[in-house]
PDB file of C-alpha atoms in Angstrom:
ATOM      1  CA  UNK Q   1     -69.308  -1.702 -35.445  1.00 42.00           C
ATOM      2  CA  UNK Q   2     -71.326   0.182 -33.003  1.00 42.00           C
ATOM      3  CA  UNK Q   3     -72.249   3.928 -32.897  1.00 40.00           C
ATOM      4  CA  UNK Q   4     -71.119   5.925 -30.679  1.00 44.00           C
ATOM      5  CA  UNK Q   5     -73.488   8.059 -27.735  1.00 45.00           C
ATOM      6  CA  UNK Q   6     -75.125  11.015 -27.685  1.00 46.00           C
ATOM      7  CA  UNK Q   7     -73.155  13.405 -25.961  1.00 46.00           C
ATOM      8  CA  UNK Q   8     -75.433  16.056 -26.076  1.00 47.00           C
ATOM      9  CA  UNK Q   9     -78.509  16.874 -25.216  1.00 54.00           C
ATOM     10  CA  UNK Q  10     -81.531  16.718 -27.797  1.00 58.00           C
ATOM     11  CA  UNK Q  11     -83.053  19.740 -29.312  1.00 56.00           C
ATOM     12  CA  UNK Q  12     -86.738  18.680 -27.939  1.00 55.00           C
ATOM     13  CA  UNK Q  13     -88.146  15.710 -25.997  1.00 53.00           C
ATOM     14  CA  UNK Q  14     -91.486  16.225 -27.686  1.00 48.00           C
ATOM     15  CA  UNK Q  15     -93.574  17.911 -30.396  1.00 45.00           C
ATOM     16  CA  UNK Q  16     -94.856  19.829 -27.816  1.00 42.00           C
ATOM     17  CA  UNK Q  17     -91.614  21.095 -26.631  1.00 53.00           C
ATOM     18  CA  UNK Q  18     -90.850  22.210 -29.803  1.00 48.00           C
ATOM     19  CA  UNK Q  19     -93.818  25.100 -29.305  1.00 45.00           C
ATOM     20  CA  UNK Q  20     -92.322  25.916 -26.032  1.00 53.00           C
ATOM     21  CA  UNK Q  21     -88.656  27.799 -25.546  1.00 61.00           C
ATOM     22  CA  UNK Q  22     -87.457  31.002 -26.615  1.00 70.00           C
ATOM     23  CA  UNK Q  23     -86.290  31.810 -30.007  1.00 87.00           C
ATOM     24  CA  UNK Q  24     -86.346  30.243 -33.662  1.00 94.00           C
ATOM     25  CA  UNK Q  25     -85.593  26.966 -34.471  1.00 95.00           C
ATOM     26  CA  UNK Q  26     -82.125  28.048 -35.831  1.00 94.00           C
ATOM     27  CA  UNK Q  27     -81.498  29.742 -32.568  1.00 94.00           C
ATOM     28  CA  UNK Q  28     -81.865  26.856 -30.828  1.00 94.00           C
ATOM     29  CA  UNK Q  29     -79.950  25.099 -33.418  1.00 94.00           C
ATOM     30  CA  UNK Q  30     -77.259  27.097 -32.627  1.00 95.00           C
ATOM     31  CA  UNK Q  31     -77.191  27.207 -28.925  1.00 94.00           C
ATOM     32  CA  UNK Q  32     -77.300  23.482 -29.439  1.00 94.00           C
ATOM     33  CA  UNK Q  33     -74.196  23.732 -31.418  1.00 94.00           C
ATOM     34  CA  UNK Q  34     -72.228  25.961 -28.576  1.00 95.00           C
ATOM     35  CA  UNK Q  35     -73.270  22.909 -26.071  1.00 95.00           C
ATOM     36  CA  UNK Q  36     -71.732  20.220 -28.748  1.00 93.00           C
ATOM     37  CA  UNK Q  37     -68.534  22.531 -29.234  1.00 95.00           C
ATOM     38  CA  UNK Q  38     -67.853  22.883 -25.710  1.00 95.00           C
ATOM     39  CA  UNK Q  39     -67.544  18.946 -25.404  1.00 94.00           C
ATOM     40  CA  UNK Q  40     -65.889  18.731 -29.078  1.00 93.00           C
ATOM     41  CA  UNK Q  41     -62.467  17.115 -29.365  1.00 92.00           C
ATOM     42  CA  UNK Q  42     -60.965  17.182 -33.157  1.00 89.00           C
ATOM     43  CA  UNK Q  43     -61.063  13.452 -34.291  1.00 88.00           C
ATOM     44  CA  UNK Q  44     -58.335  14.146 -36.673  1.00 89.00           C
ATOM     45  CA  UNK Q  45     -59.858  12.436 -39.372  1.00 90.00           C
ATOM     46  CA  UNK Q  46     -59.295  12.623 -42.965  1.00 89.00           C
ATOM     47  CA  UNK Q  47     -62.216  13.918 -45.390  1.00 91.00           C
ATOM     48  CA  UNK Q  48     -61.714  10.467 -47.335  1.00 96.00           C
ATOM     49  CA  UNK Q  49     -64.642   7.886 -45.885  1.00 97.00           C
ATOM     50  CA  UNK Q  50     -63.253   5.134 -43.763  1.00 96.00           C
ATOM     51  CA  UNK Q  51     -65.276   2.384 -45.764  1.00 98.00           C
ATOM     52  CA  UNK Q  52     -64.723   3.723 -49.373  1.00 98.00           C
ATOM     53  CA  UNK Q  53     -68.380   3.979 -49.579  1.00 98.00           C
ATOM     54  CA  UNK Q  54     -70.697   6.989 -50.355  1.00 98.00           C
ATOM     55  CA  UNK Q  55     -74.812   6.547 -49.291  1.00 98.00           C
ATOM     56  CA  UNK Q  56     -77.816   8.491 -51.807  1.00 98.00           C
ATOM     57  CA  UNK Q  57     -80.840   8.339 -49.606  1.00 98.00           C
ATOM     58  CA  UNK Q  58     -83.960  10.002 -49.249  1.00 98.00           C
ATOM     59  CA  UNK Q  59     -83.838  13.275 -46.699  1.00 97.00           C
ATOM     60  CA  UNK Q  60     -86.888  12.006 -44.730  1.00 97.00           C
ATOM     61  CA  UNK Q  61     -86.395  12.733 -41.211  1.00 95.00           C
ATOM     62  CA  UNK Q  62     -87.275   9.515 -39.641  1.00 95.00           C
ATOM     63  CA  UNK Q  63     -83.990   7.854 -41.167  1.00 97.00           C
ATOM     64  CA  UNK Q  64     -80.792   8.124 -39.035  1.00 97.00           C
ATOM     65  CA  UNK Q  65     -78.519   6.884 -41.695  1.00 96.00           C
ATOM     66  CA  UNK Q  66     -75.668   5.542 -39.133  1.00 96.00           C
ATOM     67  CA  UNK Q  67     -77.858   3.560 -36.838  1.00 97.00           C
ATOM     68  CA  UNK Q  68     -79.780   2.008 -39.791  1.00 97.00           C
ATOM     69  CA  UNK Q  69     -76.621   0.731 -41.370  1.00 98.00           C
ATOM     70  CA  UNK Q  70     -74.628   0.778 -38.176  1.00 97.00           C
ATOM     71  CA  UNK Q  71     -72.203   3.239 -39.379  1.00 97.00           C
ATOM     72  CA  UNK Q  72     -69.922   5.672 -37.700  1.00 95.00           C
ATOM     73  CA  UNK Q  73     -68.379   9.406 -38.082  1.00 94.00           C
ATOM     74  CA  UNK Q  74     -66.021   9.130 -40.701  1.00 96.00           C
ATOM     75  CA  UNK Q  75     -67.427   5.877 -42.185  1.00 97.00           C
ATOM     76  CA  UNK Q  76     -68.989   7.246 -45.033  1.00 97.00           C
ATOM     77  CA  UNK Q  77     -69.819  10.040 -47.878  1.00 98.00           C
ATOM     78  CA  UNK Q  78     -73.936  10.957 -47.058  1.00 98.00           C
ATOM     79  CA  UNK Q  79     -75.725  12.608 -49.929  1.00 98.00           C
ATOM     80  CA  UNK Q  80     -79.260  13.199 -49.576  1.00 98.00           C
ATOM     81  CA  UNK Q  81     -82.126  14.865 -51.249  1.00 98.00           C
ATOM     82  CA  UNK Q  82     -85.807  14.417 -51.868  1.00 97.00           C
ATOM     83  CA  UNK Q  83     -86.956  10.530 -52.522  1.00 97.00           C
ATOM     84  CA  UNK Q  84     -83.136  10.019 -52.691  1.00 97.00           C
ATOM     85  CA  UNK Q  85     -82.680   9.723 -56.653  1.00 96.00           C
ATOM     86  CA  UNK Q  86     -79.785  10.034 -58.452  1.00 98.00           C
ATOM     87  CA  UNK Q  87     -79.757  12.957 -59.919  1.00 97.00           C
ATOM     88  CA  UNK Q  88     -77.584  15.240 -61.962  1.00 97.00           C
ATOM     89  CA  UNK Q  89     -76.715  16.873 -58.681  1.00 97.00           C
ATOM     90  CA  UNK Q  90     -76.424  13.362 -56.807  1.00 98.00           C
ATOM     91  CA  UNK Q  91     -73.581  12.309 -59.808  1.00 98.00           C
ATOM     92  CA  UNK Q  92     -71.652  15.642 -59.180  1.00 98.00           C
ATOM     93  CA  UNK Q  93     -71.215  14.814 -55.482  1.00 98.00           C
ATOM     94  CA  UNK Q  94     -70.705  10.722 -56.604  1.00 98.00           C
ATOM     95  CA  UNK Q  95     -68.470  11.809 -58.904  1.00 98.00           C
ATOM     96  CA  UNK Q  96     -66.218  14.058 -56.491  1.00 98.00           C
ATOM     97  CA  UNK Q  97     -66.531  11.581 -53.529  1.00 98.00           C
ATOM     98  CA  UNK Q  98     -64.976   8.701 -55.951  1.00 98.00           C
ATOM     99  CA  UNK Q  99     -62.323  10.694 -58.178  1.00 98.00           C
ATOM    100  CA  UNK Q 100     -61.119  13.116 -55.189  1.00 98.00           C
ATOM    101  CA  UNK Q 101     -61.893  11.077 -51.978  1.00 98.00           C
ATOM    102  CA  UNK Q 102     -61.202   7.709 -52.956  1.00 97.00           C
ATOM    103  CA  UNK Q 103     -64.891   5.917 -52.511  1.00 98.00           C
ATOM    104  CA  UNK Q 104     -65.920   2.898 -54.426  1.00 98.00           C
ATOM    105  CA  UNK Q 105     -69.123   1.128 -53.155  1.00 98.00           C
ATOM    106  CA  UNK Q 106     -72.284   3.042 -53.878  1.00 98.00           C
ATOM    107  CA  UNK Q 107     -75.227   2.425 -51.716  1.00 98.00           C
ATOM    108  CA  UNK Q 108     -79.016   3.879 -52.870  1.00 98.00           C
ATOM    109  CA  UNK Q 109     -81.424   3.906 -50.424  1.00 98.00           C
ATOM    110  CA  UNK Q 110     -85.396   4.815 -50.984  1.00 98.00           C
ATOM    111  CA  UNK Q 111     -87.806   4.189 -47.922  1.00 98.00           C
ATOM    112  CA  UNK Q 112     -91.473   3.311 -47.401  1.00 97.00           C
ATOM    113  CA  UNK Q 113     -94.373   6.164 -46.779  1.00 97.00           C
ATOM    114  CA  UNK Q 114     -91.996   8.581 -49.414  1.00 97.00           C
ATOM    115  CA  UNK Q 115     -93.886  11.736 -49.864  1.00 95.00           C
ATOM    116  CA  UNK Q 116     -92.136  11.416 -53.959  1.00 96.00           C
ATOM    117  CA  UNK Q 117     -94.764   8.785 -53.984  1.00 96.00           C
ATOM    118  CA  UNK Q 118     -97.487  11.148 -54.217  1.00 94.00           C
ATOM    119  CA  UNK Q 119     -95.898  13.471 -55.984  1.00 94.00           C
ATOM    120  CA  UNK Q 120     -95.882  14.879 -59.586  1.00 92.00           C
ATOM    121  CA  UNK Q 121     -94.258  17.030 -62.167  1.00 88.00           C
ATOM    122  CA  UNK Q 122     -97.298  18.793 -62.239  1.00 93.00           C
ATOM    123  CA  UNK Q 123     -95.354  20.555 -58.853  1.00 95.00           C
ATOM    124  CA  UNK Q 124     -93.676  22.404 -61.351  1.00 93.00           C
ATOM    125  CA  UNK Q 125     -96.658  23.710 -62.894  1.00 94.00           C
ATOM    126  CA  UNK Q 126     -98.130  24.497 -60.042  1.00 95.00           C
ATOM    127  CA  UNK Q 127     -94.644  26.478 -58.633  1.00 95.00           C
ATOM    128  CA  UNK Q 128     -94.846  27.994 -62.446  1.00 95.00           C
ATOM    129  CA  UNK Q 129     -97.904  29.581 -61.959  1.00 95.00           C
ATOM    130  CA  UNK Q 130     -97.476  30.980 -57.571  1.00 96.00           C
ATOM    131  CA  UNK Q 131     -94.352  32.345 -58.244  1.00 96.00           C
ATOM    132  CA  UNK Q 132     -94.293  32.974 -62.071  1.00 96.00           C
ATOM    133  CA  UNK Q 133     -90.929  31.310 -62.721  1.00 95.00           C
ATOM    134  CA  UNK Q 134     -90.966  27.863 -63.819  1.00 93.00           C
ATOM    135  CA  UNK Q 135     -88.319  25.806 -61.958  1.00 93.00           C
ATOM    136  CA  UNK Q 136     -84.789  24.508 -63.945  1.00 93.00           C
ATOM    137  CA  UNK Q 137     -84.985  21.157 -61.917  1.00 93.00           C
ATOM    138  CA  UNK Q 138     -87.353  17.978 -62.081  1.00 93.00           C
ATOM    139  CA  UNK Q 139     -89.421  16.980 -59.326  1.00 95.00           C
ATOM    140  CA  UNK Q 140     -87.885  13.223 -59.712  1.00 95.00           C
ATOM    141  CA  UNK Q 141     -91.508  11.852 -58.575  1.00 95.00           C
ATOM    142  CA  UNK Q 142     -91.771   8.092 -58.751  1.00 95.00           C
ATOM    143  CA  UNK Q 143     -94.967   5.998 -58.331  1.00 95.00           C
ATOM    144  CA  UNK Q 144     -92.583   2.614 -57.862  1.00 95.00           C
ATOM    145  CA  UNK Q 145     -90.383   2.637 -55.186  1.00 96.00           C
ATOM    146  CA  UNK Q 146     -88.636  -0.267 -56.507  1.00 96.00           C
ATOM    147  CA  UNK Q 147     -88.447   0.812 -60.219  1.00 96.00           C
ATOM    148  CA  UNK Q 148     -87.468   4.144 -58.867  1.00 97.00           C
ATOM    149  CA  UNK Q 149     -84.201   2.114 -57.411  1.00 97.00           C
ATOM    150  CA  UNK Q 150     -83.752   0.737 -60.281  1.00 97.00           C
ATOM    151  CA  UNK Q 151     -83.091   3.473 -62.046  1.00 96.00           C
ATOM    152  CA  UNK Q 152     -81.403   5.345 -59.863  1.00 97.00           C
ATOM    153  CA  UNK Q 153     -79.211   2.099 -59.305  1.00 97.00           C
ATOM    154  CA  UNK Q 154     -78.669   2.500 -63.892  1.00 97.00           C
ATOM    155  CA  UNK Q 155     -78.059   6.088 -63.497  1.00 97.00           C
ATOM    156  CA  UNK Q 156     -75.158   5.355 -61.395  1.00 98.00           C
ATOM    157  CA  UNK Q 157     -73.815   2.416 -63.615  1.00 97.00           C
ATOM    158  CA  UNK Q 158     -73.831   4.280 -66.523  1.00 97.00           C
ATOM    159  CA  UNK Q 159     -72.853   7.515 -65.861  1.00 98.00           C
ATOM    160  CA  UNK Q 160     -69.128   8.567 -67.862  1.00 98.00           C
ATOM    161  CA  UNK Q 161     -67.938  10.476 -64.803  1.00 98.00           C
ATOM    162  CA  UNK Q 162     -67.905   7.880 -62.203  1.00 98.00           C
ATOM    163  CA  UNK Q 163     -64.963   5.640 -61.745  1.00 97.00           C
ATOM    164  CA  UNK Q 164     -66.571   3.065 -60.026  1.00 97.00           C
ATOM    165  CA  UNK Q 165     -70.172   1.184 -61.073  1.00 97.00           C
ATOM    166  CA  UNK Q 166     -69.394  -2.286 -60.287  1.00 96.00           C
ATOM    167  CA  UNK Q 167     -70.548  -2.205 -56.311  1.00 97.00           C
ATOM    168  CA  UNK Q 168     -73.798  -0.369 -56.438  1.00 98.00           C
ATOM    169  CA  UNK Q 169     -76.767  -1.569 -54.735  1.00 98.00           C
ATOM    170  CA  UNK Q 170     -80.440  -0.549 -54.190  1.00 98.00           C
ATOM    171  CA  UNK Q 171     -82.622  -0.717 -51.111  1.00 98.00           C
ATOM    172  CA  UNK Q 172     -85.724   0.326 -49.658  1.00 98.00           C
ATOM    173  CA  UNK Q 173     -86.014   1.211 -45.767  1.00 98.00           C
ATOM    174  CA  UNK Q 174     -89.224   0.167 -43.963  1.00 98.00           C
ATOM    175  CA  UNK Q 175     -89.900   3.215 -41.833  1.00 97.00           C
ATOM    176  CA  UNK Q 176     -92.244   0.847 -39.599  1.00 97.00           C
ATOM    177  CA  UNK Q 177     -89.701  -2.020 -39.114  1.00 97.00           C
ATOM    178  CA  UNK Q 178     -86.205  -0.390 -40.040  1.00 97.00           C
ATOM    179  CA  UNK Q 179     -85.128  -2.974 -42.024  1.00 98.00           C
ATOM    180  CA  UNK Q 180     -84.024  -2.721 -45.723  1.00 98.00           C
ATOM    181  CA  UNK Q 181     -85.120  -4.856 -48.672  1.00 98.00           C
ATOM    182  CA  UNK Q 182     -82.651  -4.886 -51.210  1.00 98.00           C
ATOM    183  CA  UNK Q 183     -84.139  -4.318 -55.439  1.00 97.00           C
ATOM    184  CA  UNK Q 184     -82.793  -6.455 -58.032  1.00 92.00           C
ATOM    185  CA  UNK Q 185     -81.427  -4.672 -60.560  1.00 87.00           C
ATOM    186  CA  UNK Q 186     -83.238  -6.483 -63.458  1.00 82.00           C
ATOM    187  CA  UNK Q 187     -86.789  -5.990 -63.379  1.00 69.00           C
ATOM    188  CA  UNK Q 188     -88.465  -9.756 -63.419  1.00 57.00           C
ATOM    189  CA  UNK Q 189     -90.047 -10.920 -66.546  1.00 51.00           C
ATOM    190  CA  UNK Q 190     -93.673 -10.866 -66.626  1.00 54.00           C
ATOM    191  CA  UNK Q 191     -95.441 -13.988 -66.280  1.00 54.00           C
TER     192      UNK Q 191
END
């Protein structure tokens, strides 16, 4: 399956050239938009992924989701969020791409160099006290990528509200050599 080409052109060659031009990020984001609308052409696709598959990965920037798994508009449902756990949140949008749009292969995805990894609920406290609200949610820190998979990879088995838990799989992206090592699901016995 190959991706398709860049039509357009990108937002900034460099980090540098981000400093330079005129206007805010989102203004460029949106004249960038006007040059990808002028060129658009309605695929006439259906909401319903192509593959029957819906991807949970981490919302780190250096992971372009279709060219790591060679994927293509319409292929997919992409949910993303910070270190990529399955969350309360991530089982909502599971649970409405498999019971409304017909997916049934779930695909986790966690990546080397996470900043999760040096994380902690103590984030919370720390919000708690700046802003003088405590926070509803949980950071979802993890100091094991691979356990971290692991339970994300039980949260999705055993959740009442999804339809499908027999094709779910765990991975963990290399962001220095883009490939994915896949978790066992059963953590090995210790020796």
């Amino acid at each position: 399956m190959s991706t398709p080409q860049r039509r357009h052109q990108p937002l900034h060659q460099s980090p540098a050239d981000d400093l330079r031009g005129s206007g805010t990020v989102t203004d460029r984001l949106i004249e960038a938009n006007a040059r990808y609308a002028a060129e658009f052409n309605d695929p006439g696709m259906d909401a319903r992924p192509v593959l029957k598959v819906a991807v949970v990965a981490c919302m780190d920037a250096r992971i372009d989701l279709h060219e790591v798994l060679g994927l293509e508009l319409g292929d997919c449902h992409t949910i993303r969020n910070a270190g990529g756990v399955v969350t309360d949140d991530t089982i909502r949008s599971l649970t409405i791409s498999q019971r409304a749009l017909g997916t049934r292969a779930v695909v986790l995805i966690h990546h080397t160099g996470c900043g999760m990894l040096s994380l902690t609920e103590n984030f919370r406290h720390e919000l708690e006290l700046e802003v003088g609200q405590r926070p509803s949610w949980a950071v979802e820190a993890f100091p094991d990528l691979d356990q971290d998979v692991r339970q994300s990879m039980e949260r999705v088995r055993t959740s009442p509200f999804l339809l499908h838990t027999e094709d779910v799989r765990g991975f963990v992206f290399d962001v220095k050599t883009g490939l994915l090592r896949e978790i066992d699901p059963e953590i090995a016995p210790e020796p």
